[in-house]
Structure formats: structure tokens, C-alpha cells
Amino acid sequence: MPVSPIDQQVSVDSTPHASARFNRLGSFFARPWLGVLSRSLAAIFGGYALAATCSMFFAVALPIARGQAVLTGMLVAIVLCACAALWAFATRTALRAWVGILIPTALFWLGTRLLQGAA
């Protein structure tokens, strides 16, 4: 009589203590409040970093008077900070929220450094 695949269950993990520890750690990170905390930190600190680098970039990049460039950068930064907070809670995962905020922040910072070196 042939044996069905359901009857042939094989234990994948040979160390039961490691799997119990992994299950406890996995269940800790599966808690919903950690996702909310991570998104909140991304919105607050990531949004602030995005706004600061955006303001620096516009102050250096715009070919207008320095005072006007700084004010324009600050106004755009306020809008981007609000958009970062919206983005942090609109994405599917907290990791995507962090990545979506940190990549533009890094690009603004890199652009500012390149333009300061050229000036």
C-alpha cells in the first residue's frame, strides 16, 4: 500500500530548544504594537530627517537669493514631513515605511553634499 505525503511528516528542526527560543522571539516581533511603534518612530524621526535634508538641499540647490532659497526649502520641508507621516502609516509594512522615508533622505543628503562640494 503506497504511503501518502501526509503520513510522511518529517521533523525539520533537530534542536527543539532553538526552535522554542525562535518561536518566542518571533511571537514578540509579531505583536501589533511594535509595528505601530516602528511606524510612529519612522514618522517622527524619519520625517524630521527628511524635512531637514530637504531644507538643506533646497537652500543649496535653488538658483535664487539665499534667503528665499532657505524659506522655500523650509516650506517644502513642512509638506514633506507631513507626507512622511502619512506614508509611514499608509504602507503595508513598517519596513517599507522606513525604506520609503530613508531613501529620499539619503538622496537629499547626497545631493546637498555634492552641491556643496561644487560650490
PDB file of C-alpha atoms in Angstrom:
ATOM      1  CA  MET A   1       0.000   0.000   0.000  1.00  0.00           C
ATOM      2  CA  PRO A   2       1.546   3.396  -1.002  1.00  0.00           C
ATOM      3  CA  VAL A   3       2.182   5.960   1.716  1.00  0.00           C
ATOM      4  CA  SER A   4       0.635   9.376   1.224  1.00  0.00           C
ATOM      5  CA  PRO A   5       2.717  12.557   1.699  1.00  0.00           C
ATOM      6  CA  ILE A   6       0.523  13.490   4.635  1.00  0.00           C
ATOM      7  CA  ASP A   7       1.619  10.346   6.501  1.00  0.00           C
ATOM      8  CA  GLN A   8       5.305  11.100   5.870  1.00  0.00           C
ATOM      9  CA  GLN A   9       5.792  14.090   8.146  1.00  0.00           C
ATOM     10  CA  VAL A  10       9.452  14.766   8.755  1.00  0.00           C
ATOM     11  CA  SER A  11      10.697  16.992  11.548  1.00  0.00           C
ATOM     12  CA  VAL A  12      12.739  19.781  10.006  1.00  0.00           C
ATOM     13  CA  ASP A  13      14.181  21.158  13.222  1.00  0.00           C
ATOM     14  CA  SER A  14      16.543  18.863  15.098  1.00  0.00           C
ATOM     15  CA  THR A  15      17.068  21.256  18.032  1.00  0.00           C
ATOM     16  CA  PRO A  16      13.847  21.742  19.973  1.00  0.00           C
ATOM     17  CA  HIS A  17      15.366  24.333  22.325  1.00  0.00           C
ATOM     18  CA  ALA A  18      16.427  26.619  19.480  1.00  0.00           C
ATOM     19  CA  SER A  19      13.021  26.395  17.857  1.00  0.00           C
ATOM     20  CA  ALA A  20      11.259  27.262  21.125  1.00  0.00           C
ATOM     21  CA  ARG A  21      13.502  30.307  21.533  1.00  0.00           C
ATOM     22  CA  PHE A  22      12.886  31.304  17.921  1.00  0.00           C
ATOM     23  CA  ASN A  23       9.139  30.925  18.391  1.00  0.00           C
ATOM     24  CA  ARG A  24       9.225  33.200  21.447  1.00  0.00           C
ATOM     25  CA  LEU A  25      11.297  35.791  19.575  1.00  0.00           C
ATOM     26  CA  GLY A  26       9.085  35.523  16.500  1.00  0.00           C
ATOM     27  CA  SER A  27       5.959  35.933  18.567  1.00  0.00           C
ATOM     28  CA  PHE A  28       7.470  39.005  20.243  1.00  0.00           C
ATOM     29  CA  PHE A  29       8.054  40.708  16.879  1.00  0.00           C
ATOM     30  CA  ALA A  30       4.615  39.669  15.649  1.00  0.00           C
ATOM     31  CA  ARG A  31       2.937  41.885  18.242  1.00  0.00           C
ATOM     32  CA  PRO A  32       0.950  44.689  16.633  1.00  0.00           C
ATOM     33  CA  TRP A  33       2.132  47.422  18.996  1.00  0.00           C
ATOM     34  CA  LEU A  34       5.720  47.028  17.758  1.00  0.00           C
ATOM     35  CA  GLY A  35       4.591  47.805  14.208  1.00  0.00           C
ATOM     36  CA  VAL A  36       2.767  50.885  15.431  1.00  0.00           C
ATOM     37  CA  LEU A  37       5.804  51.942  17.468  1.00  0.00           C
ATOM     38  CA  SER A  38       8.115  51.462  14.490  1.00  0.00           C
ATOM     39  CA  ARG A  39       5.804  53.409  12.194  1.00  0.00           C
ATOM     40  CA  SER A  40       5.500  56.182  14.766  1.00  0.00           C
ATOM     41  CA  LEU A  41       9.276  56.431  15.082  1.00  0.00           C
ATOM     42  CA  ALA A  42       9.581  56.439  11.297  1.00  0.00           C
ATOM     43  CA  ALA A  43       7.004  59.217  11.070  1.00  0.00           C
ATOM     44  CA  ILE A  44       8.580  61.339  13.816  1.00  0.00           C
ATOM     45  CA  PHE A  45      12.319  60.882  13.395  1.00  0.00           C
ATOM     46  CA  GLY A  46      12.367  59.838   9.748  1.00  0.00           C
ATOM     47  CA  GLY A  47      10.022  62.682   8.840  1.00  0.00           C
ATOM     48  CA  TYR A  48      12.239  65.138  10.708  1.00  0.00           C
ATOM     49  CA  ALA A  49      15.363  63.829   8.972  1.00  0.00           C
ATOM     50  CA  LEU A  50      13.629  64.028   5.591  1.00  0.00           C
ATOM     51  CA  ALA A  51      12.476  67.588   6.278  1.00  0.00           C
ATOM     52  CA  ALA A  52      15.927  68.682   7.457  1.00  0.00           C
ATOM     53  CA  THR A  53      17.772  67.227   4.466  1.00  0.00           C
ATOM     54  CA  CYS A  54      15.157  68.582   2.055  1.00  0.00           C
ATOM     55  CA  SER A  55      15.552  72.050   3.555  1.00  0.00           C
ATOM     56  CA  MET A  56      19.341  71.837   3.235  1.00  0.00           C
ATOM     57  CA  PHE A  57      19.107  70.619  -0.349  1.00  0.00           C
ATOM     58  CA  PHE A  58      16.775  73.401  -1.480  1.00  0.00           C
ATOM     59  CA  ALA A  59      18.875  76.037   0.293  1.00  0.00           C
ATOM     60  CA  VAL A  60      21.916  74.905  -1.705  1.00  0.00           C
ATOM     61  CA  ALA A  61      20.295  73.883  -4.996  1.00  0.00           C
ATOM     62  CA  LEU A  62      17.911  76.721  -5.855  1.00  0.00           C
ATOM     63  CA  PRO A  63      19.433  79.440  -8.059  1.00  0.00           C
ATOM     64  CA  ILE A  64      17.703  82.298  -6.234  1.00  0.00           C
ATOM     65  CA  ALA A  65      18.685  84.582  -3.374  1.00  0.00           C
ATOM     66  CA  ARG A  66      19.931  82.635  -0.347  1.00  0.00           C
ATOM     67  CA  GLY A  67      17.155  83.848   1.977  1.00  0.00           C
ATOM     68  CA  GLN A  68      14.429  82.931  -0.496  1.00  0.00           C
ATOM     69  CA  ALA A  69      16.020  79.538  -1.128  1.00  0.00           C
ATOM     70  CA  VAL A  70      16.095  78.809   2.613  1.00  0.00           C
ATOM     71  CA  LEU A  71      12.445  79.823   3.067  1.00  0.00           C
ATOM     72  CA  THR A  72      11.379  77.786   0.040  1.00  0.00           C
ATOM     73  CA  GLY A  73      13.254  74.778   1.371  1.00  0.00           C
ATOM     74  CA  MET A  74      11.595  75.144   4.770  1.00  0.00           C
ATOM     75  CA  LEU A  75       8.114  75.367   3.238  1.00  0.00           C
ATOM     76  CA  VAL A  76       8.693  72.275   1.108  1.00  0.00           C
ATOM     77  CA  ALA A  77      10.160  70.504   4.151  1.00  0.00           C
ATOM     78  CA  ILE A  78       6.966  71.078   6.152  1.00  0.00           C
ATOM     79  CA  VAL A  79       4.914  69.448   3.411  1.00  0.00           C
ATOM     80  CA  LEU A  80       7.367  66.537   3.127  1.00  0.00           C
ATOM     81  CA  CYS A  81       7.301  65.969   6.883  1.00  0.00           C
ATOM     82  CA  ALA A  82       3.508  65.646   6.750  1.00  0.00           C
ATOM     83  CA  CYS A  83       3.760  63.341   3.730  1.00  0.00           C
ATOM     84  CA  ALA A  84       6.314  61.175   5.562  1.00  0.00           C
ATOM     85  CA  ALA A  85       3.897  60.751   8.459  1.00  0.00           C
ATOM     86  CA  LEU A  86       1.130  59.782   6.055  1.00  0.00           C
ATOM     87  CA  TRP A  87       3.459  57.395   4.229  1.00  0.00           C
ATOM     88  CA  ALA A  88       4.552  55.715   7.475  1.00  0.00           C
ATOM     89  CA  PHE A  89       1.004  54.636   8.269  1.00  0.00           C
ATOM     90  CA  ALA A  90      -0.243  54.062   4.721  1.00  0.00           C
ATOM     91  CA  THR A  91       2.269  51.401   3.706  1.00  0.00           C
ATOM     92  CA  ARG A  92       1.797  47.681   4.115  1.00  0.00           C
ATOM     93  CA  THR A  93       4.767  47.062   6.433  1.00  0.00           C
ATOM     94  CA  ALA A  94       6.844  49.077   8.861  1.00  0.00           C
ATOM     95  CA  LEU A  95       9.987  48.159   6.915  1.00  0.00           C
ATOM     96  CA  ARG A  96       8.534  49.678   3.774  1.00  0.00           C
ATOM     97  CA  ALA A  97       7.728  52.813   5.776  1.00  0.00           C
ATOM     98  CA  TRP A  98      11.336  53.154   6.932  1.00  0.00           C
ATOM     99  CA  VAL A  99      12.763  52.446   3.478  1.00  0.00           C
ATOM    100  CA  GLY A 100      10.363  54.869   1.815  1.00  0.00           C
ATOM    101  CA  ILE A 101      11.485  57.642   4.145  1.00  0.00           C
ATOM    102  CA  LEU A 102      15.204  56.878   4.419  1.00  0.00           C
ATOM    103  CA  ILE A 103      15.946  56.557   0.693  1.00  0.00           C
ATOM    104  CA  PRO A 104      14.759  60.100  -0.201  1.00  0.00           C
ATOM    105  CA  THR A 105      16.520  61.374   2.934  1.00  0.00           C
ATOM    106  CA  ALA A 106      19.786  59.802   1.778  1.00  0.00           C
ATOM    107  CA  LEU A 107      19.312  61.185  -1.739  1.00  0.00           C
ATOM    108  CA  PHE A 108      18.685  64.717  -0.434  1.00  0.00           C
ATOM    109  CA  TRP A 109      21.748  64.442   1.806  1.00  0.00           C
ATOM    110  CA  LEU A 110      23.907  63.140  -1.042  1.00  0.00           C
ATOM    111  CA  GLY A 111      22.687  65.890  -3.377  1.00  0.00           C
ATOM    112  CA  THR A 112      23.465  68.516  -0.731  1.00  0.00           C
ATOM    113  CA  ARG A 113      26.978  67.157  -0.234  1.00  0.00           C
ATOM    114  CA  LEU A 114      27.633  67.091  -3.979  1.00  0.00           C
ATOM    115  CA  LEU A 115      26.367  70.634  -4.483  1.00  0.00           C
ATOM    116  CA  GLN A 116      28.345  71.964  -1.518  1.00  0.00           C
ATOM    117  CA  GLY A 117      31.487  70.401  -2.940  1.00  0.00           C
ATOM    118  CA  ALA A 118      30.866  72.034  -6.331  1.00  0.00           C
ATOM    119  CA  ALA A 119      30.338  75.490  -4.811  1.00  0.00           C
TER     120      ALA A 119
END
